[in-house]
PDB file of C-alpha atoms and ligand atoms in Angstrom:
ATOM      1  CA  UNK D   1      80.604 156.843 116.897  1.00 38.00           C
ATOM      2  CA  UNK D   2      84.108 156.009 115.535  1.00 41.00           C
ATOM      3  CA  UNK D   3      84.864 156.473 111.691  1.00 42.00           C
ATOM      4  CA  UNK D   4      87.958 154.268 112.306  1.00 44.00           C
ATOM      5  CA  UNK D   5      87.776 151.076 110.469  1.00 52.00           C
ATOM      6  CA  UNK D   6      87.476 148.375 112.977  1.00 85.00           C
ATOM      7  CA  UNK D   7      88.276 144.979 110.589  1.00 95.00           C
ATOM      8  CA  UNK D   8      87.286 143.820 107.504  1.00 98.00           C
ATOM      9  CA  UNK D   9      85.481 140.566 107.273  1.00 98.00           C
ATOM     10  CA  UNK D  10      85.544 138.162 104.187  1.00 98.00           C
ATOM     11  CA  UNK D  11      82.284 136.413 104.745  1.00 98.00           C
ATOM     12  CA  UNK D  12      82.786 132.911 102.345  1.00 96.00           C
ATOM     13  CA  UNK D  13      80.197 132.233  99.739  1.00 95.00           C
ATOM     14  CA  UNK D  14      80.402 128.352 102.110  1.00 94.00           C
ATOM     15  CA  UNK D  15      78.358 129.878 104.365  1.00 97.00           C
ATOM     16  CA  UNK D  16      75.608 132.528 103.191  1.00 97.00           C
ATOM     17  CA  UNK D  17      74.810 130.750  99.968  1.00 96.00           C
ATOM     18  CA  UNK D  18      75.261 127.021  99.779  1.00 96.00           C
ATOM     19  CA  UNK D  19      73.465 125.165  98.302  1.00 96.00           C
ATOM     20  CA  UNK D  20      71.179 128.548  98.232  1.00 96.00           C
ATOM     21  CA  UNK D  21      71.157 131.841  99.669  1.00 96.00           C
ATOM     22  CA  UNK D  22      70.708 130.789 104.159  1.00 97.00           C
ATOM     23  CA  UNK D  23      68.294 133.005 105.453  1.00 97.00           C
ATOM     24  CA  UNK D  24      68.908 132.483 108.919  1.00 98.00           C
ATOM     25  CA  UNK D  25      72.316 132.797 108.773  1.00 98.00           C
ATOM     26  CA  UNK D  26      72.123 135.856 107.154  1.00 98.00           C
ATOM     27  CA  UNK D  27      69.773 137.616 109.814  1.00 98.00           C
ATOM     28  CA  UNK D  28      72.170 136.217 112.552  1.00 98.00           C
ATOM     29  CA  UNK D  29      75.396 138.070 110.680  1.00 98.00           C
ATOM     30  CA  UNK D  30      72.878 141.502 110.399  1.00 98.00           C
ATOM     31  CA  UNK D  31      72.384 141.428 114.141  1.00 98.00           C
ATOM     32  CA  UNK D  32      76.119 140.660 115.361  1.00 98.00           C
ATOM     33  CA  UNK D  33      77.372 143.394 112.757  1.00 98.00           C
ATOM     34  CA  UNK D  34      74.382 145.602 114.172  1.00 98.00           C
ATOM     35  CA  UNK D  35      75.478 144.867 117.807  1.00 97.00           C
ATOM     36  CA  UNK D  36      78.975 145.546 117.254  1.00 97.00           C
ATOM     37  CA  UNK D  37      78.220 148.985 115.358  1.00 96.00           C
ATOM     38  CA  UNK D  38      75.977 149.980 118.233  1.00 96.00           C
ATOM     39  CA  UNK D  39      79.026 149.290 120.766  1.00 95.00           C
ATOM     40  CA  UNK D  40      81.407 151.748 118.217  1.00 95.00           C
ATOM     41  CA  UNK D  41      82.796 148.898 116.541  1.00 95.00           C
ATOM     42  CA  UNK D  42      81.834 149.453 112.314  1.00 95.00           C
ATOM     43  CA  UNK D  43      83.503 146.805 110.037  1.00 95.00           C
ATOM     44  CA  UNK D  44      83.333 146.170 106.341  1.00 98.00           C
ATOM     45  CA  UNK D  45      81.704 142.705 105.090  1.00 98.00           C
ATOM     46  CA  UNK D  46      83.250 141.261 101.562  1.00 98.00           C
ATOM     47  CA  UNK D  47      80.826 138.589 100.583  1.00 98.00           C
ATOM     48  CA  UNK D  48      81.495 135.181  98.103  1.00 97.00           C
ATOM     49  CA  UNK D  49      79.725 133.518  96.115  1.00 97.00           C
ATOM     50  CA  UNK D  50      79.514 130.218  97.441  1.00 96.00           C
ATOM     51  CA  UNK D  51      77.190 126.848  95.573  1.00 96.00           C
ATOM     52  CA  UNK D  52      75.384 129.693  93.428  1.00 95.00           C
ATOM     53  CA  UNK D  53      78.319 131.240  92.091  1.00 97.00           C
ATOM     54  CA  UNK D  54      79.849 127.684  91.445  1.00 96.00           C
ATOM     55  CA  UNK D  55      76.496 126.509  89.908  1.00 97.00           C
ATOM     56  CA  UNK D  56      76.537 129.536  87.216  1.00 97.00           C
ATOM     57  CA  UNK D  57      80.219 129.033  86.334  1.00 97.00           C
ATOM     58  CA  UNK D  58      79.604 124.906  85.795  1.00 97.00           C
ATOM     59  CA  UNK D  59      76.835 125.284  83.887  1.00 98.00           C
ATOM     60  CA  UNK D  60      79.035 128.692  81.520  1.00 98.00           C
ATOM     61  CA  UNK D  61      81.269 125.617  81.142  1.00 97.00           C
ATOM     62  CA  UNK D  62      79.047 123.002  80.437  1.00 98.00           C
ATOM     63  CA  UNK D  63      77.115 125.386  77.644  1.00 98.00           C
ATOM     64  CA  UNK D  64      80.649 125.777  76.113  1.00 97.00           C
ATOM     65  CA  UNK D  65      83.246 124.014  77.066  1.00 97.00           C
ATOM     66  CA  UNK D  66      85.746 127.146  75.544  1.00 97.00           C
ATOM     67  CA  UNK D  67      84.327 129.695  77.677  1.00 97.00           C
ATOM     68  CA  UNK D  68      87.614 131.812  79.286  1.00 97.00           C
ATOM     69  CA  UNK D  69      87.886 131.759  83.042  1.00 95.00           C
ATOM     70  CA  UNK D  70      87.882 135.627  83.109  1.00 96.00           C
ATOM     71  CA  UNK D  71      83.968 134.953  82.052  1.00 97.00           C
ATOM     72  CA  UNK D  72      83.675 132.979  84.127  1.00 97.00           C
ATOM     73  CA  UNK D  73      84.862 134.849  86.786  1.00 96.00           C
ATOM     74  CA  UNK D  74      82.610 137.621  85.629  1.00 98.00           C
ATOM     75  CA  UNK D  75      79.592 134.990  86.667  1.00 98.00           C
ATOM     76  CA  UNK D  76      80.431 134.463  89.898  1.00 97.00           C
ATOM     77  CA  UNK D  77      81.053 138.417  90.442  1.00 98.00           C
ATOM     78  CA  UNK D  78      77.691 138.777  89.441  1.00 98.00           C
ATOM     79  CA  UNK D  79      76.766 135.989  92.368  1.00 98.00           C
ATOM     80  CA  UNK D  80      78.859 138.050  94.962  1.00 98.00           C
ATOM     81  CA  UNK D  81      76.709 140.919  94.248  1.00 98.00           C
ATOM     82  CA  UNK D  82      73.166 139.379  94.778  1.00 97.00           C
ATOM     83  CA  UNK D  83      74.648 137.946  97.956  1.00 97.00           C
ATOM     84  CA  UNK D  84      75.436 141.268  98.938  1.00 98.00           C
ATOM     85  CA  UNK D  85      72.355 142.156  98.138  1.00 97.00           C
ATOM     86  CA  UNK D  86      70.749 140.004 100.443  1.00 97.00           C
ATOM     87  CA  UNK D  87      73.077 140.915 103.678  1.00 97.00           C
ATOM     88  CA  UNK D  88      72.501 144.595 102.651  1.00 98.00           C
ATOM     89  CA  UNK D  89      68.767 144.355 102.955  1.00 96.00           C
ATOM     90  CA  UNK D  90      69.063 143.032 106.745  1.00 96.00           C
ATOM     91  CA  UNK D  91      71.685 145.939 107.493  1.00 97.00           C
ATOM     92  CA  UNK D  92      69.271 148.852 106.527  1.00 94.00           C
ATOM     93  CA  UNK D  93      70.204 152.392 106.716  1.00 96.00           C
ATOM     94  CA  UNK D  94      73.399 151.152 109.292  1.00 97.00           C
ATOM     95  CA  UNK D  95      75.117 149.991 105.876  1.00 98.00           C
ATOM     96  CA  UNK D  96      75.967 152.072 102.935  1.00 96.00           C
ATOM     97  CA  UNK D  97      73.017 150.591 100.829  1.00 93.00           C
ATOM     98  CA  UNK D  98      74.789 150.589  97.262  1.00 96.00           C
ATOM     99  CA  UNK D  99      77.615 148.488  96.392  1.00 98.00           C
ATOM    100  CA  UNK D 100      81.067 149.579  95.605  1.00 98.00           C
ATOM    101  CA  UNK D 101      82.593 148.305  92.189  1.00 97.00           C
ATOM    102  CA  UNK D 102      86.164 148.759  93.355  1.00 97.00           C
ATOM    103  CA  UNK D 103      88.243 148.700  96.601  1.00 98.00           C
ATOM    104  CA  UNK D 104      89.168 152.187  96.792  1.00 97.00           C
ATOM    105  CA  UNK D 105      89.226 154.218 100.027  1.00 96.00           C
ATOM    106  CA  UNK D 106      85.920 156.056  98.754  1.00 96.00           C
ATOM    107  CA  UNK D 107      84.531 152.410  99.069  1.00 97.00           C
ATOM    108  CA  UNK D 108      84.090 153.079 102.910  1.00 96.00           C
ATOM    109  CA  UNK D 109      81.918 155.960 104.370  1.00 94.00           C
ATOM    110  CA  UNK D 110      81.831 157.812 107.890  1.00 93.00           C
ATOM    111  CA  UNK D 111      80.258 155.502 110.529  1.00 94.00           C
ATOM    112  CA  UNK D 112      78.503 152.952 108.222  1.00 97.00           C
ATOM    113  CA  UNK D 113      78.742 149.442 107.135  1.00 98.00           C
ATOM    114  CA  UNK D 114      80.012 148.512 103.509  1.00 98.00           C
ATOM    115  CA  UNK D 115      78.982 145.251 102.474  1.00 98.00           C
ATOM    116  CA  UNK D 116      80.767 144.466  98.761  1.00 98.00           C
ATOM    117  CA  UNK D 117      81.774 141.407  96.395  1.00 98.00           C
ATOM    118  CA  UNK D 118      83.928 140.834  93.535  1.00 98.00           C
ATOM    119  CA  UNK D 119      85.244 143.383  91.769  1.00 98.00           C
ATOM    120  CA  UNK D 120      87.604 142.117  88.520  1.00 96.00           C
ATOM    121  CA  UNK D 121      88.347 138.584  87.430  1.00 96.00           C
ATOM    122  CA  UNK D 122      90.978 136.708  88.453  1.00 92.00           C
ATOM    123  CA  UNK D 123      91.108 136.624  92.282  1.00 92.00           C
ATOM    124  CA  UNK D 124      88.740 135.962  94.873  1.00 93.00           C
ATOM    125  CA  UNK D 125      86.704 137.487  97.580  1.00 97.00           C
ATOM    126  CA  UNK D 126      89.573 137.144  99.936  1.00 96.00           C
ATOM    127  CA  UNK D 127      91.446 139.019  97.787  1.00 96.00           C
ATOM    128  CA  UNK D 128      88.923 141.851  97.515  1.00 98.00           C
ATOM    129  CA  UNK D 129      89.270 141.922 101.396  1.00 98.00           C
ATOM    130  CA  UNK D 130      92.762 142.246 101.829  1.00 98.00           C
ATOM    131  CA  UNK D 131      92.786 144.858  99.211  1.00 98.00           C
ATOM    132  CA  UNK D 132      89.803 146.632 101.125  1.00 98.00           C
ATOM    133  CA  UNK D 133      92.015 146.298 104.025  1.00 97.00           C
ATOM    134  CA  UNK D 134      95.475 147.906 102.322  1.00 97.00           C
ATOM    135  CA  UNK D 135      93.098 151.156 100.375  1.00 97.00           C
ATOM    136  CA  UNK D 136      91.237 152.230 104.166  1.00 96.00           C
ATOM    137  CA  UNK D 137      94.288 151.177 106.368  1.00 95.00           C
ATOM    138  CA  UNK D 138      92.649 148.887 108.583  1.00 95.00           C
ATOM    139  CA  UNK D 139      95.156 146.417 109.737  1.00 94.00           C
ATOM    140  CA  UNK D 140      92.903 143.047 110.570  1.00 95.00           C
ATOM    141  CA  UNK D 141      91.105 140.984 108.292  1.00 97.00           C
ATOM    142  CA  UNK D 142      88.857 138.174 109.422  1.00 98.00           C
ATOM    143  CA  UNK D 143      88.309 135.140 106.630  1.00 98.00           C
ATOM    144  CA  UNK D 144      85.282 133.152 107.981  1.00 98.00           C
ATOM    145  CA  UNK D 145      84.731 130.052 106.226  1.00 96.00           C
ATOM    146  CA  UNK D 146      83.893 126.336 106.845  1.00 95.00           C
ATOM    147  CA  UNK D 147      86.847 125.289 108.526  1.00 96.00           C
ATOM    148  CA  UNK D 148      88.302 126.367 111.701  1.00 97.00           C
ATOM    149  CA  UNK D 149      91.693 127.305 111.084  1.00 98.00           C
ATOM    150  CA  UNK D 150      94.641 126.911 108.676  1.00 97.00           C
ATOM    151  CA  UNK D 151      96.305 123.033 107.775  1.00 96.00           C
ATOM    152  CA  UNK D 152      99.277 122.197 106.452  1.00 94.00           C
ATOM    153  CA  UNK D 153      97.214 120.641 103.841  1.00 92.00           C
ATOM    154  CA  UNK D 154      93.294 120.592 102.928  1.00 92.00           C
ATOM    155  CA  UNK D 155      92.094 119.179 106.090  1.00 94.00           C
ATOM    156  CA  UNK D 156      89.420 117.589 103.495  1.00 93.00           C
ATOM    157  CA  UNK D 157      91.506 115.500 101.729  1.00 92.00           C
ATOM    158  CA  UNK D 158      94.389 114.574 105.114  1.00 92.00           C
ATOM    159  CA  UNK D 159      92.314 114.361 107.653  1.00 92.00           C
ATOM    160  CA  UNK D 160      94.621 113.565 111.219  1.00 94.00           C
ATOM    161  CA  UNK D 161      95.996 117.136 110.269  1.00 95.00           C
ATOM    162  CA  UNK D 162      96.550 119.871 113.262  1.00 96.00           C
ATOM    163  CA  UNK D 163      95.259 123.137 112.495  1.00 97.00           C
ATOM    164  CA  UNK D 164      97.906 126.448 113.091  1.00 97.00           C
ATOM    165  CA  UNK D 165      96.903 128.443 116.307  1.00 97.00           C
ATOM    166  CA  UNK D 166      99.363 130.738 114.461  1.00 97.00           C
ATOM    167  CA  UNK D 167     101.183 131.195 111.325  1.00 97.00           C
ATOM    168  CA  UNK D 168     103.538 133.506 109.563  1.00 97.00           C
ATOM    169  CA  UNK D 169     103.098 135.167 106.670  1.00 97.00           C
ATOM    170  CA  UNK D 170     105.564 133.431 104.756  1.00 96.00           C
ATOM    171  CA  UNK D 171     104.244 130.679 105.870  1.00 95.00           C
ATOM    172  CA  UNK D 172     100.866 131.143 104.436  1.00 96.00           C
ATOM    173  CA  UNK D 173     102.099 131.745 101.245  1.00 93.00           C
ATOM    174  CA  UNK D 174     103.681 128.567 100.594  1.00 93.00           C
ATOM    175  CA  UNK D 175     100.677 126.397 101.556  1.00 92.00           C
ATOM    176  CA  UNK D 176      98.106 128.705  99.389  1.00 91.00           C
ATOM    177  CA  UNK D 177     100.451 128.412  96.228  1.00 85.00           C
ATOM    178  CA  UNK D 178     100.007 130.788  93.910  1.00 74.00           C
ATOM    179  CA  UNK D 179      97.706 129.678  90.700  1.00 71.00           C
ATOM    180  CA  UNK D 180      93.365 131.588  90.499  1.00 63.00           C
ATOM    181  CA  UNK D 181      91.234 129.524  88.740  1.00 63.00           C
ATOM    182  CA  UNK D 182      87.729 129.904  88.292  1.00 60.00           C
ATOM    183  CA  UNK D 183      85.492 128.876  91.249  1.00 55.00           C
ATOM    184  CA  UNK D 184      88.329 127.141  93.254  1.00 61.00           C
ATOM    185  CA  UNK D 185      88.370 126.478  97.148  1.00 65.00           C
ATOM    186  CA  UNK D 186      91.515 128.061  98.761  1.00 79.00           C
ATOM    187  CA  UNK D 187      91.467 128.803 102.525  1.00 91.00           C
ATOM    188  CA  UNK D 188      93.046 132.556 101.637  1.00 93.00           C
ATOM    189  CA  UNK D 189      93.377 133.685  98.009  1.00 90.00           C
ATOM    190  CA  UNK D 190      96.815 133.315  97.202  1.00 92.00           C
ATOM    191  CA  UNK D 191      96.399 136.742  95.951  1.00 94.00           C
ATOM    192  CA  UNK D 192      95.436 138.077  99.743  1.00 95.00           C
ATOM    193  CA  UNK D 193      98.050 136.198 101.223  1.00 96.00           C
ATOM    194  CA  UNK D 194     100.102 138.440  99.126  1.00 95.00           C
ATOM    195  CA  UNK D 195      98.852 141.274 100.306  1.00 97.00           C
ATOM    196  CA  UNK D 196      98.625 140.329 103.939  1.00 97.00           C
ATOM    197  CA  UNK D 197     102.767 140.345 103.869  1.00 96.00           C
ATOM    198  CA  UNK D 198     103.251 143.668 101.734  1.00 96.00           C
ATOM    199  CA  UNK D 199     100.885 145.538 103.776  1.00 96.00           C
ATOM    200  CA  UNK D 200     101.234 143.843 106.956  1.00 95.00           C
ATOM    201  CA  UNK D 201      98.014 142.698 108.052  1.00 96.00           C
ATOM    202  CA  UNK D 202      97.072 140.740 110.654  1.00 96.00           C
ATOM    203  CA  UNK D 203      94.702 137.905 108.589  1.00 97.00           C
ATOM    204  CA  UNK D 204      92.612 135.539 111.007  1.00 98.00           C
ATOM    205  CA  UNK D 205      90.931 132.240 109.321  1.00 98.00           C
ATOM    206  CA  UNK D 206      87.830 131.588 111.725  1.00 98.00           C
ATOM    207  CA  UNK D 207      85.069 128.687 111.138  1.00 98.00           C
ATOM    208  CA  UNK D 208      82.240 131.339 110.673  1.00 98.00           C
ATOM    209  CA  UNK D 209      79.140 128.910 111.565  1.00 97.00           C
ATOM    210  CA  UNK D 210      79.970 129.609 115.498  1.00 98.00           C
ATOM    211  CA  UNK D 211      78.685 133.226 115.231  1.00 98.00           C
ATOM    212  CA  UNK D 212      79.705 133.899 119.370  1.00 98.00           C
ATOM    213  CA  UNK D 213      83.349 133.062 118.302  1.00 98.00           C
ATOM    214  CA  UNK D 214      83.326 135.071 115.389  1.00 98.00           C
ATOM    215  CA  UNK D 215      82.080 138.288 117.223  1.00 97.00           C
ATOM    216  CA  UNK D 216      84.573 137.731 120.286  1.00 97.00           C
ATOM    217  CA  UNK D 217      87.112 137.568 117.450  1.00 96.00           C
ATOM    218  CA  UNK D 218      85.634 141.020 115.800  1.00 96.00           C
ATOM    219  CA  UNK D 219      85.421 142.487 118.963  1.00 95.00           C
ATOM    220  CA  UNK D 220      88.952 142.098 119.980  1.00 94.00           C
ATOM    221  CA  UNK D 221      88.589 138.950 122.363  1.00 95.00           C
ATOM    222  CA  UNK D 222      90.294 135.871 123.088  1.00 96.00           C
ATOM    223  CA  UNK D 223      88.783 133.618 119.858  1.00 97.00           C
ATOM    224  CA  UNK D 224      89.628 130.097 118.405  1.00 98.00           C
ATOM    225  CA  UNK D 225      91.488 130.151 114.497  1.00 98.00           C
ATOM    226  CA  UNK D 226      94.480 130.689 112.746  1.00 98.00           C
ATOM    227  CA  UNK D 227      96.188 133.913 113.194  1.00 98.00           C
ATOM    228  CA  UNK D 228      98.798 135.136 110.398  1.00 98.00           C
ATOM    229  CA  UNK D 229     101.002 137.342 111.093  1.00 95.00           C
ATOM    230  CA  UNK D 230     103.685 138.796 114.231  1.00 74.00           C
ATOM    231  CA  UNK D 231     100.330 140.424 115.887  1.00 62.00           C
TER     232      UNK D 231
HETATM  233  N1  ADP R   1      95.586 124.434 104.078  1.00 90.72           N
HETATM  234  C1  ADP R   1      94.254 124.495 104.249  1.00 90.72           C
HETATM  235  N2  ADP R   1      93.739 124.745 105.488  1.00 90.72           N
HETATM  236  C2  ADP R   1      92.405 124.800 105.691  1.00 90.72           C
HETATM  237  N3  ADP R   1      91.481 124.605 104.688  1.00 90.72           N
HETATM  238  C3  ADP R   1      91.934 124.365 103.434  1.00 90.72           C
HETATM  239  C4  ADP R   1      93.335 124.309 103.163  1.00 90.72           C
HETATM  240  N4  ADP R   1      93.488 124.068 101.818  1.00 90.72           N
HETATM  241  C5  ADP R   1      92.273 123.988 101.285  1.00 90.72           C
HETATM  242  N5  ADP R   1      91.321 124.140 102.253  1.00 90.72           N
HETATM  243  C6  ADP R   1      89.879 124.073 101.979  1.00 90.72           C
HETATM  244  O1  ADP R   1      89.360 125.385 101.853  1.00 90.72           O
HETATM  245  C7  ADP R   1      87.977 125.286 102.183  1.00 90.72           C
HETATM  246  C8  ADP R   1      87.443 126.703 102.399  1.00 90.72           C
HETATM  247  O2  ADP R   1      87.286 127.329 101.143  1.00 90.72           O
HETATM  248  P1  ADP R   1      85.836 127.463 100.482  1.00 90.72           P
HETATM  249  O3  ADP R   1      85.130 126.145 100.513  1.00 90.72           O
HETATM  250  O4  ADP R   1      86.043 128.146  99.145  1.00 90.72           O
HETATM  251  O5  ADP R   1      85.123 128.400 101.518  1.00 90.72           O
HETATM  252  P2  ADP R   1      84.481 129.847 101.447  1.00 90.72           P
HETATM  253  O6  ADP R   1      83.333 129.769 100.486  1.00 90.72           O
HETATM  254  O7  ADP R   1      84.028 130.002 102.862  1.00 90.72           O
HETATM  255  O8  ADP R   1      85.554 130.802 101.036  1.00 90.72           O
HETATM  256  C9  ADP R   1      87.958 124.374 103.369  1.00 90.72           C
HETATM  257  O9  ADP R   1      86.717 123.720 103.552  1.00 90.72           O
HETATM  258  C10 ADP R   1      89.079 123.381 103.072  1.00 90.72           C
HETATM  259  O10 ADP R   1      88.575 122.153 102.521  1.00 90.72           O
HETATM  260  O1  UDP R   2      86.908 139.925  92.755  1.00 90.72           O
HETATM  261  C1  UDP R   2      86.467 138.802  92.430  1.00 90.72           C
HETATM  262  C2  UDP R   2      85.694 137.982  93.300  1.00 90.72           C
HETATM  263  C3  UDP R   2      85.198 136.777  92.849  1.00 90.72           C
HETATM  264  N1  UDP R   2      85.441 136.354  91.558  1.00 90.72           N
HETATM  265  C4  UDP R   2      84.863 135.081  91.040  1.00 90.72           C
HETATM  266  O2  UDP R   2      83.745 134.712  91.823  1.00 90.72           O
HETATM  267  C5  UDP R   2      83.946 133.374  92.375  1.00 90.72           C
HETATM  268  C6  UDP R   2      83.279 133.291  93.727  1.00 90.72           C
HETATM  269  O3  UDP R   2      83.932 134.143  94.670  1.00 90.72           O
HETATM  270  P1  UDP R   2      84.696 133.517  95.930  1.00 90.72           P
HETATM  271  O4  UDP R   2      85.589 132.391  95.464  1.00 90.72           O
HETATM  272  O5  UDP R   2      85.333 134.608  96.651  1.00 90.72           O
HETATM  273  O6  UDP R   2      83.497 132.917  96.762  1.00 90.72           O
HETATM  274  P2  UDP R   2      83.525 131.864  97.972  1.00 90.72           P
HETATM  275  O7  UDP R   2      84.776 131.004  97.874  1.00 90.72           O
HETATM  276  O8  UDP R   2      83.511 132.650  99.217  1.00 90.72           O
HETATM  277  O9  UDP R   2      82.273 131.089  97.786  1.00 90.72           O
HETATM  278  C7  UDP R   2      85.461 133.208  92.367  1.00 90.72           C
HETATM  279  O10 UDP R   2      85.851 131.846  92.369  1.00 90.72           O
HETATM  280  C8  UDP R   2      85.838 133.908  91.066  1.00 90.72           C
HETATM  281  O11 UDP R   2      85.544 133.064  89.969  1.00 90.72           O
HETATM  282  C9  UDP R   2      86.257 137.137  90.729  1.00 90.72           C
HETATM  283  O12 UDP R   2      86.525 136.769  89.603  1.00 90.72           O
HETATM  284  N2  UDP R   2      86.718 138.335  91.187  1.00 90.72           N
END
């Protein structure tokens, strides 16, 4: 089997814990990631922290109103982690069955899947991705969240909006912005989207409920998102 890193996915906290952890949905991500390592293809999973995460940081705030963002943060870390957790107990002995507290190349091992969250306040999952990405050289990362693609603007609040079959990096970064805040809803971190141009990574933005278009995606086929970047 291949050691070479075959993506990194950022898996959002939308869709394996909101309102609470989805059982289903977790088994169904086990098996494609399963499928895919048994065909040579072994990718890393970044999890977020989704309703549960959001829950413990509104009620940090509603205990005390002055409580600092990096807490905060710290909370819904904590969140990424059990989520983790949960993905990691489907995976078995294909994963690497501890969690890595930083996105260092040593995060990765020979052959098996990582599955990680957070790691420091101040940035989100997506962020942790891209910098997973840029530390093993692996030159794709896959964001798959509730929507299908990249707007010009939250396709929540202007709806009539067409989604970006492809965008450029630039591009990206002026519709993100560039401000972290505690529990927010980007489509990419602003801090990934960053990272995506220095490093020059090919991000994707996929609607992650539609598990058959997220594996053709992983596996290198024709798929329906955004893609950013010249790839
Ligand atoms: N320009 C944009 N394009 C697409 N979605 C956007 C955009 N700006 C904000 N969003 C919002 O980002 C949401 C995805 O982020 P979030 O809810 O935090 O998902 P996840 O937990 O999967 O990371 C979408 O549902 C959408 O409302
Ligand atoms: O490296 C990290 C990852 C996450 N978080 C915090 O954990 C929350 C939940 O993570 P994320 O936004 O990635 O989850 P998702 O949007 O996928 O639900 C974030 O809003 C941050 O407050 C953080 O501080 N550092």
């Amino acid at each position: 089997m291949s050691a070479a890193p075959s993506f990194v996915l950022s898996l959002g906290g939308s869709l394996v814990a909101s309102p609470v952890p989805q059982v289903e949905y977790v088994q169904k991500i086990a098996a494609m990631l399963l499928r895919l390592r048994a065909d040579g293809i072994v990718g890393h999973v970044v999890i977020g922290g989704g309703t549960v995460a959001r829950t413990y940081i509104n009620a940090a705030r509603a205990i005390n109103p002055q409580v600092s963002d990096a807490e905060c943060d710290e909370l819904g870390i904590i969140c990424t982690r059990l989520n983790s957790k949960l993905l990691l107990s489907a995976l078995g002995t294909a994963a690497r069955q501890d969690i890595p507290l930083d996105t260092t190349p040593d995060a990765v091992r020979p052959g098996l899947i990582t599955v990680m969250g957070g790691t420091f306040p101040g940035q989100t999952t997506d962020a942790v991705s891209a910098k997973l990405a840029r530390a093993i050289g692996c030159p794709r990362m896959i964001n798959a969240t509730n929507v299908d693609g990249v707007y010009p603007a939250d396709p929540r609040k202007n709806p009539g909006l067409q989604k970006y079959q492809r965008i450029s990096h630039d591009r990206l970064i002026e519709i993100v912005g560039t401000e972290h805040r505690a529990g927010a809803s980007f489509v990419i971190d602003p801090i990934a989207a960053r990272i995506f141009k220095e490093s020059n990574i090919t991000g994707v933005v996929i609607n992650g409920q539609d598990i058959e278009n997220l594996e053709r995606c992983l596996r290198g086929q024709e798929f329906n998102g955004t893609i950013i970047g010249n790839q």
